[in-house]
CSV table of C-alpha atoms in Angstrom, one decimal:
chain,number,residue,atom,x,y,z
A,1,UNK,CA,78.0,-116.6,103.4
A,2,UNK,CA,75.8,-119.4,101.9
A,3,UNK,CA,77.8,-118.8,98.7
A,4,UNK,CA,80.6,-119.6,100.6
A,5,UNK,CA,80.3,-122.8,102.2
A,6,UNK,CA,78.7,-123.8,98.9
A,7,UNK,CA,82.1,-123.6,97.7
A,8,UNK,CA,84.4,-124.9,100.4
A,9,UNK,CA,82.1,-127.4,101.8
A,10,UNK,CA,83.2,-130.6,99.4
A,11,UNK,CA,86.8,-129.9,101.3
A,12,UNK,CA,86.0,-128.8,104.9
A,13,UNK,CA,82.8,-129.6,105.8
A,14,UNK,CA,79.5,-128.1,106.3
A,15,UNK,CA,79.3,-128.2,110.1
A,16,UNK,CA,83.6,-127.3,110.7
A,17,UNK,CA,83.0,-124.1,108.4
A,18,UNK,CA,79.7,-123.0,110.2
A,19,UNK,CA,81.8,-123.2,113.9
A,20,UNK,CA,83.9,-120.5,112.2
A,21,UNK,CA,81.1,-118.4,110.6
A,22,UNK,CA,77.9,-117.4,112.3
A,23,UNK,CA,75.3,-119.5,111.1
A,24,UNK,CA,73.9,-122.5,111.8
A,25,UNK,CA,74.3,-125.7,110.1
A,26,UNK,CA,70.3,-126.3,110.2
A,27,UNK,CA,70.0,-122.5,108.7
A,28,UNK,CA,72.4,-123.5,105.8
A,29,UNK,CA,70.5,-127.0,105.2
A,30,UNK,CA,67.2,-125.6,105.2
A,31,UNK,CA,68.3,-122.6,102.9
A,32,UNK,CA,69.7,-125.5,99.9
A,33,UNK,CA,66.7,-127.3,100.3
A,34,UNK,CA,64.5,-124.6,99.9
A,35,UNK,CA,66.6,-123.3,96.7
A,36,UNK,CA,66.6,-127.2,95.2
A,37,UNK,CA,62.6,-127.5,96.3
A,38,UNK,CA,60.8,-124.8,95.3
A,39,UNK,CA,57.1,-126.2,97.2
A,40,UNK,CA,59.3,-125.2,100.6
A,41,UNK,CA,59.5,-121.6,99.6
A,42,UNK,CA,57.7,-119.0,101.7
A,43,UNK,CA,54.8,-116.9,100.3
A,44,UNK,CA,57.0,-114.0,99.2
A,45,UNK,CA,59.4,-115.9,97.8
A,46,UNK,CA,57.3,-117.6,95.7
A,47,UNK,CA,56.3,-114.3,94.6
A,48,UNK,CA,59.3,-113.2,93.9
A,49,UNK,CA,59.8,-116.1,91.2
A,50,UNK,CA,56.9,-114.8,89.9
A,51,UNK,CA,57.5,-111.4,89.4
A,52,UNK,CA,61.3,-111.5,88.5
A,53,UNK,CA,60.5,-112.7,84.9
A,54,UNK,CA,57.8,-110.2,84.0
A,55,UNK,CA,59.9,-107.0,85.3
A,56,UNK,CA,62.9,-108.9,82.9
A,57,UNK,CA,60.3,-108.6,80.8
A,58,UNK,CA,59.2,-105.0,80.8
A,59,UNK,CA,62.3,-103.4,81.2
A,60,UNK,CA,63.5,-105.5,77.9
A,61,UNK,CA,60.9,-104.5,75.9
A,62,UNK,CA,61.1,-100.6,76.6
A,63,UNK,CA,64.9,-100.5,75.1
A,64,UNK,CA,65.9,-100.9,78.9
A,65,UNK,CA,65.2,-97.6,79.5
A,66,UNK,CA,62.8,-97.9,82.4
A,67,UNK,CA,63.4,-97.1,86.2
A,68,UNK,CA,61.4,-98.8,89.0
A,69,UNK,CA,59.0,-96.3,88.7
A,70,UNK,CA,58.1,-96.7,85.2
A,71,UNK,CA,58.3,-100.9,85.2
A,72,UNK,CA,55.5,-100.4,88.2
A,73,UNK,CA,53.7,-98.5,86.0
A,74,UNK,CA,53.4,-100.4,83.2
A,75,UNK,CA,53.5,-103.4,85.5
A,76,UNK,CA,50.1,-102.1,86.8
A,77,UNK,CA,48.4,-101.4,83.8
A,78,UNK,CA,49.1,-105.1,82.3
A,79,UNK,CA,47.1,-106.4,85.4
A,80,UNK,CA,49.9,-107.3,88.4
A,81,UNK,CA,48.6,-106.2,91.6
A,82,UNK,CA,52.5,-105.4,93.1
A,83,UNK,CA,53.7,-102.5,95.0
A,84,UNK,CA,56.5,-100.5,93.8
A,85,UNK,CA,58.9,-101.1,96.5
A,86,UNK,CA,58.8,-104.6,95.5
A,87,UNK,CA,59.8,-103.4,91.8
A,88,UNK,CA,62.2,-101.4,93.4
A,89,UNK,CA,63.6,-104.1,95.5
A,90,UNK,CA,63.4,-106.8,92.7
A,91,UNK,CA,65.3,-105.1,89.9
A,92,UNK,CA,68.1,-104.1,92.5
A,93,UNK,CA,68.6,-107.8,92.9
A,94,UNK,CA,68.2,-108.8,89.3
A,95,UNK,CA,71.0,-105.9,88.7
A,96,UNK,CA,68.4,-103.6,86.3
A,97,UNK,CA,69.2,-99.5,86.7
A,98,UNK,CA,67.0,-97.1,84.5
A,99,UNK,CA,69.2,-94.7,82.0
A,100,UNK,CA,69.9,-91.4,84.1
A,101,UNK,CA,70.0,-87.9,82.2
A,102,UNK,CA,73.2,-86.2,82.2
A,103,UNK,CA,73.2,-83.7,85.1
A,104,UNK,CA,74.5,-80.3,85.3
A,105,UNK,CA,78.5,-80.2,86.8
A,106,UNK,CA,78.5,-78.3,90.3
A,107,UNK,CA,80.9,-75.7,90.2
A,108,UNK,CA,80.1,-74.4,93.5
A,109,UNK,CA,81.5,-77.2,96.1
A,110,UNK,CA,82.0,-75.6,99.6
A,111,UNK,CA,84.7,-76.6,102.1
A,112,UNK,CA,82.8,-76.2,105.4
A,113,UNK,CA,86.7,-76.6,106.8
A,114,UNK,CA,88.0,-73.7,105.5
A,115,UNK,CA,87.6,-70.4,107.3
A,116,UNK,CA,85.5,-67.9,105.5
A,117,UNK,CA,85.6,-64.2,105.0
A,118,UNK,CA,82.9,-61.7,105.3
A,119,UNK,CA,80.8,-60.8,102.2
A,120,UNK,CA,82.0,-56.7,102.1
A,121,UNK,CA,79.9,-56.5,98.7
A,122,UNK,CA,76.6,-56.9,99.7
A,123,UNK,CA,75.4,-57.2,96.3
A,124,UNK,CA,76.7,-53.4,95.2
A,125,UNK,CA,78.8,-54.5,91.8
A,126,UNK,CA,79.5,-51.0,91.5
A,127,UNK,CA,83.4,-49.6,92.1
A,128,UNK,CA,84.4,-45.7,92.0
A,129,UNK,CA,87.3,-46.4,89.9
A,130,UNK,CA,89.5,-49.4,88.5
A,131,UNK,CA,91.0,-51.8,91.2
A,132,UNK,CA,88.6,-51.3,93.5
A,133,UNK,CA,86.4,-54.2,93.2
A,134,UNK,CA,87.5,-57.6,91.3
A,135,UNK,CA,84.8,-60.5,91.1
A,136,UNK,CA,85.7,-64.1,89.7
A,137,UNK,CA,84.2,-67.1,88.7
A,138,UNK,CA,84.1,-69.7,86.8
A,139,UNK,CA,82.0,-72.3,84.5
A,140,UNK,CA,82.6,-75.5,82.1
A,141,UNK,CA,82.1,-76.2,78.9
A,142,UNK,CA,81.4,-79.9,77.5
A,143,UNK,CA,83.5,-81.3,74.8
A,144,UNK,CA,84.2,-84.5,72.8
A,145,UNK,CA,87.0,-85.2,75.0
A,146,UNK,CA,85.6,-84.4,78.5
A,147,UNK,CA,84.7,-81.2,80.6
A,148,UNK,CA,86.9,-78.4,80.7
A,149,UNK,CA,86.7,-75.6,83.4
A,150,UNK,CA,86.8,-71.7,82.8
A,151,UNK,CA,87.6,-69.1,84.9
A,152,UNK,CA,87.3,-65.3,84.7
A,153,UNK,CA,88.5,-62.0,87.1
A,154,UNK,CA,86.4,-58.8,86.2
A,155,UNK,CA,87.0,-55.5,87.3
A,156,UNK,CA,83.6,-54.1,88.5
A,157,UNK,CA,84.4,-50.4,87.1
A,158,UNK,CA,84.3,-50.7,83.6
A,159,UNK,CA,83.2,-55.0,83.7
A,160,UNK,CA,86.1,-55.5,82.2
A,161,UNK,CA,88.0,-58.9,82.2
A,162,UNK,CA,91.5,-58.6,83.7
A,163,UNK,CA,92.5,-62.0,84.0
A,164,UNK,CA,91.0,-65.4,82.6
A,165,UNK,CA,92.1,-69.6,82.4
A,166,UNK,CA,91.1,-72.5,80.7
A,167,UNK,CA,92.1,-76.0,82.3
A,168,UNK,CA,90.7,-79.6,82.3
A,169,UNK,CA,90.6,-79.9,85.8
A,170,UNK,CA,88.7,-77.7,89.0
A,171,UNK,CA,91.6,-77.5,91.0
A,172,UNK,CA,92.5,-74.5,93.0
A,173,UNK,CA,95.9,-73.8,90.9
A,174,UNK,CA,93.3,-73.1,87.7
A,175,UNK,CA,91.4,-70.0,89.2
A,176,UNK,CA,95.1,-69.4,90.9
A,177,UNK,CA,96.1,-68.7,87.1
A,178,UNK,CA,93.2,-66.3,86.2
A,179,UNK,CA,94.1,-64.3,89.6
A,180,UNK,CA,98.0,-64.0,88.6
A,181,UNK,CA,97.0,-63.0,85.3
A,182,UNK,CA,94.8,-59.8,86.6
A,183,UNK,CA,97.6,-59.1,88.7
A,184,UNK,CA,99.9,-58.8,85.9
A,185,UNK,CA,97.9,-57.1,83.4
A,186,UNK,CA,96.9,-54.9,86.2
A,187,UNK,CA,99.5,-54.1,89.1
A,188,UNK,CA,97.2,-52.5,91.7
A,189,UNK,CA,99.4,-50.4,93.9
A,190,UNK,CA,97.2,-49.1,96.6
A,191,UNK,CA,97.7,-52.1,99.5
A,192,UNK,CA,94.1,-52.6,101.5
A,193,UNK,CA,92.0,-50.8,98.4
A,194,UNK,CA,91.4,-53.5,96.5
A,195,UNK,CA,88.7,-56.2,97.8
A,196,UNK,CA,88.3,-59.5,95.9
A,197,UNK,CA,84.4,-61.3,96.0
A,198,UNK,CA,83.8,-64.6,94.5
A,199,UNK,CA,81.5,-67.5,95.8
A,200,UNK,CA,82.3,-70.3,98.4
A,201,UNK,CA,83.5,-72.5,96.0
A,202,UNK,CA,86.5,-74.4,97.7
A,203,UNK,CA,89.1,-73.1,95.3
A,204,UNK,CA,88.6,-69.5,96.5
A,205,UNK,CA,88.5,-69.8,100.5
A,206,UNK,CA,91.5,-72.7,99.7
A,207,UNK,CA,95.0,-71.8,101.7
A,208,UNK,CA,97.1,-71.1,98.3
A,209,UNK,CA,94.8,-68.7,97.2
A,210,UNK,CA,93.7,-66.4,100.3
A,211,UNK,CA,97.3,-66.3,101.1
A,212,UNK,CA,98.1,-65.1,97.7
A,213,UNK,CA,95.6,-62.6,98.0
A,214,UNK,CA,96.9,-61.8,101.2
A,215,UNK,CA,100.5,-61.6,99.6
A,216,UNK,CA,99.1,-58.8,97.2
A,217,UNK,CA,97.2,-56.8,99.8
A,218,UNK,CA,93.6,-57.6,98.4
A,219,UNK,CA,91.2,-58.1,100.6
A,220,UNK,CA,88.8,-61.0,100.3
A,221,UNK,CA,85.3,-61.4,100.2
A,222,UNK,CA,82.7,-64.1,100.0
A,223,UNK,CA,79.1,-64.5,99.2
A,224,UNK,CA,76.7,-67.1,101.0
A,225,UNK,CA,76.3,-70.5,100.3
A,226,UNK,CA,73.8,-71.0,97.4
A,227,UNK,CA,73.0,-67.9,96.3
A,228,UNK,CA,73.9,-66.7,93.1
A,229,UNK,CA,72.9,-62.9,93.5
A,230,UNK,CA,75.7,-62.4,96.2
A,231,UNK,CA,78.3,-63.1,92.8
A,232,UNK,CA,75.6,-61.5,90.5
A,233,UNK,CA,78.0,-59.6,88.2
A,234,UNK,CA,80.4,-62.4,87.7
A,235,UNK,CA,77.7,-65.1,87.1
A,236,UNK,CA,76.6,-62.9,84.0
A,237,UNK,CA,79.9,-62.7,82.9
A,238,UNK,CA,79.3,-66.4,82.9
A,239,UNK,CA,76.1,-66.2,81.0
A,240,UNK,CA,77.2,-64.2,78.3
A,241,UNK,CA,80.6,-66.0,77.8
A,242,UNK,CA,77.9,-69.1,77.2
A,243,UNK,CA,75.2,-67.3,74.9
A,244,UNK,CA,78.2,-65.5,73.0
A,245,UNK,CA,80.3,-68.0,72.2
A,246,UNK,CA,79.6,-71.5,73.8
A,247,UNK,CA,75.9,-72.5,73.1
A,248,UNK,CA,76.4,-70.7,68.9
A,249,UNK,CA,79.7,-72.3,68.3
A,250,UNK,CA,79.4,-76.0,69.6
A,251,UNK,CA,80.1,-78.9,69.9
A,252,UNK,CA,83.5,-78.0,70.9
A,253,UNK,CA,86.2,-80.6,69.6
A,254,UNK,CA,88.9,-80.3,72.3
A,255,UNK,CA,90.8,-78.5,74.8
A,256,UNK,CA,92.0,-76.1,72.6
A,257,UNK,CA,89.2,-75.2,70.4
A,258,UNK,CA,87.8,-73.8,73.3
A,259,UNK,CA,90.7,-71.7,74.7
A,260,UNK,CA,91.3,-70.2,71.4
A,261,UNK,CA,87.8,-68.9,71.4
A,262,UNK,CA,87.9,-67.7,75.0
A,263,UNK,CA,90.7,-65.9,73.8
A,264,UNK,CA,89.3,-64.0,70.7
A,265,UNK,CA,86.0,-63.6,72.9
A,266,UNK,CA,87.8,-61.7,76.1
A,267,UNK,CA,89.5,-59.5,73.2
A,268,UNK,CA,85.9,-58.7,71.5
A,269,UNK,CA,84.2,-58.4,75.0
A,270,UNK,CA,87.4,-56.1,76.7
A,271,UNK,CA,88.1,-53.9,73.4
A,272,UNK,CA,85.1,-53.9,71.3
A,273,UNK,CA,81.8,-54.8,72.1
A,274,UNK,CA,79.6,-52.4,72.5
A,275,UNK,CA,78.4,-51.1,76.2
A,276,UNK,CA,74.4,-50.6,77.1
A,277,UNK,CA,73.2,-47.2,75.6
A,278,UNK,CA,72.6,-45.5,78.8
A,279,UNK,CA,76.6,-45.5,79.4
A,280,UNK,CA,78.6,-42.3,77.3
A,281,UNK,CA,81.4,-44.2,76.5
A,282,UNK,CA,81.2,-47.4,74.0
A,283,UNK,CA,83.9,-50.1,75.1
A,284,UNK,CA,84.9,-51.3,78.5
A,285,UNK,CA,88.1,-50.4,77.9
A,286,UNK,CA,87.6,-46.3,76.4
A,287,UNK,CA,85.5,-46.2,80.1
A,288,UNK,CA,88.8,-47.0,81.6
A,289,UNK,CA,91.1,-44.8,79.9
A,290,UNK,CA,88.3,-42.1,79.9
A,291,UNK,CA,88.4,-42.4,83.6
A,292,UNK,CA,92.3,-42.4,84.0
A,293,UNK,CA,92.3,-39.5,82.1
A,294,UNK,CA,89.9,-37.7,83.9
A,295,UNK,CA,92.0,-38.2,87.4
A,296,UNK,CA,95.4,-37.4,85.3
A,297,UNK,CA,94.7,-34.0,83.6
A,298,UNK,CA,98.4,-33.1,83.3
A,299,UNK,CA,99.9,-36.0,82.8
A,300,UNK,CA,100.7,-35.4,78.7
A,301,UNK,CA,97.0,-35.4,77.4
A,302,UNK,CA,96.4,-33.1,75.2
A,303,UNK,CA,98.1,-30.2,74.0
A,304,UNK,CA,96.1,-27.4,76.0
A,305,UNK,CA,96.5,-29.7,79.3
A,306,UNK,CA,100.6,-29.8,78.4
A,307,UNK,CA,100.0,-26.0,77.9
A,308,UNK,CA,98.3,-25.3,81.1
A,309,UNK,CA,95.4,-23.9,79.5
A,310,UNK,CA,92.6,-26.8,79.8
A,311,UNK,CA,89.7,-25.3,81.5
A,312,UNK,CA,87.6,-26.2,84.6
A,313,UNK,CA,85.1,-28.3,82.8
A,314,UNK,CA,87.9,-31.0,81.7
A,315,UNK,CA,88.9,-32.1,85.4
A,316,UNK,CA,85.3,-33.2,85.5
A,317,UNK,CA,83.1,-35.9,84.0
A,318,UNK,CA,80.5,-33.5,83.1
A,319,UNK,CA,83.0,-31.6,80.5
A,320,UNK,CA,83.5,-35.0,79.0
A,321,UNK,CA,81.4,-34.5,75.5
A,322,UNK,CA,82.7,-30.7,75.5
A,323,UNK,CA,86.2,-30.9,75.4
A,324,UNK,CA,87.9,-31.7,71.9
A,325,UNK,CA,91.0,-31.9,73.7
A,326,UNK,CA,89.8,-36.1,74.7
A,327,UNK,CA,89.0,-35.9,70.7
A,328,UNK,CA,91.6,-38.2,68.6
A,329,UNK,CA,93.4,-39.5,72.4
A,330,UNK,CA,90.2,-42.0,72.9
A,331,UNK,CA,87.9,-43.1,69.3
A,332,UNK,CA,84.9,-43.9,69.3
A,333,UNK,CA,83.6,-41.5,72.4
């Protein structure tokens, strides 16, 4: 406001702007003559002169680095007998901001709008067969050219990955993509016995995609707010998609540098890596065909299930390591 009459008062006037404006022409006098005469300065302002040049001072001299906390600090030990909220309140009006760390991207952002469906997981990642269980989430990855997002779908069976999408923005139509893919690749059949978990990030509890989960006949479910174990199995997916392949290969380039290698990892992670030792078979994808097999003895399997000779033992998991006839139909078991 003072700024303002300074400017406009050689053409109007002090005392016609100030009827407009709320002040008072005494208030604006007695603020210019106590800018041009310093000896009619209050106590703290006079401080203020003071002090203004040594914070310039301090922050200059440690590369500009230095948040109010820090110029106090080293304010202190040099002898000035301040208080940090006057730091603080100084280098706000001399315009000075300490450098502030890169933080983490939140992934998780919750709509408090949108309705929410129940958690029907309750922390069991655990599904009797395929396209029973689907978890998704998704992470970022920093490159040279900004942040790109990644999501993935994984079937809680056999943890395998069923449907996954790289894009440069968080949007809803993103994790959309990864859920059309597992839809494709996967075509579950059986309306109302497939249930879908994922956090409370907006982009799953959005309108485009519980409707499309609706459209499919999957069932959703959602975890609470801020707590990672309720998404446990999917937020290791996460972790190993980042020690695996993220934190040994960077920096990453571009765009496309990383969706190439999110490709050729979700090939290595669905078709060859290795399970834990405790499980029989050794690739997500042998547990699946293993278990199709299994539940489709005489669907052309072998030649003594084609026969109708295949004995008791094969119809169940146990007779899994004593049949030949699942020899040379799934390596590597």
């Amino acid at each position: 406001m003072i700024a303002f009459i300074d400017d406009h008062r050689e053409a109007h006037g002090v005392e016609p702007i100030c009827k407009v404006l709320p002040i008072a022409p005494s208030t604006y006098h007695d603020h210019v003559a106590k800018r041009t005469g310093p000896a009619k300065l209050s106590a703290r302002a006079k401080r203020d002169l003071e002090l203004k040049p040594a914070i310039e001072r301090v922050f200059a001299e440690n590369f500009e680095v230095y948040g109010a906390r820090k110029v106090w600090r080293q304010m202190v030990r040099e002898g000035f007998n301040v208080a940090r909220c006057t730091v603080e309140r100084l280098m706000a009006d001399l315009g000075l901001h300490g450098v502030v760390r890169g933080k983490p991207i939140r992934t998780t952002v919750q709509d408090k709008a949108a309705p929410c469906p129940l958690d029907h997981v309750n922390r069991v990642f655990h599904a009797p067969a395929p396209n029973k269980l689907w978890l998704s989430d998704f992470t970022y990855v920093s490159t040279w050219s900004g942040f790109v997002y990644v999501a993935f779908v994984i079937d809680a069976y056999a943890r395998r990955i069923v449907g996954w999408r790289v894009s440069r923005t968080a949007h809803a139509s993103f994790v959309l993509d990864a859920l059309e893919q597992a839809l494709h690749e996967r075509r579950p059949v059986h309306r109302g016995g497939l249930v879908h978990h994922s956090d409370r990030g907006s982009q799953y509890v959005s309108i485009r995609y519980t409707e499309r989960l609706a459209e499919a006949g999957i069932e959703p479910s959602v975890g609470s707010v801020g707590d990672s174990y309720d998404n446990a199995l999917a937020e290791t997916i996460n972790g190993l998609y980042k020690a695996e392949v993220i934190h040994r290969r960077g920096p990453w380039r571009s765009f496309e540098a990383v969706e190439f290698a999110t490709l050729t990892w979700v090939d290595w992670f669905n078709n060859r890596r290795l399970l834990e030792p405790g499980v029989r078979t050794k690739t997500w994808t042998i547990m699946e065909v293993v278990h199709v097999f299994l539940r489709r003895p005489d669907e052309s399997s072998c030649a003594l299930h084609q026969a109708g000779q295949a004995p008791e033992s094969c119809y169940s998991p146990v007779g899994l390591s004593k049949q030949k006839c699942f020899e040379g139909l799934v390596p590597g078991i």
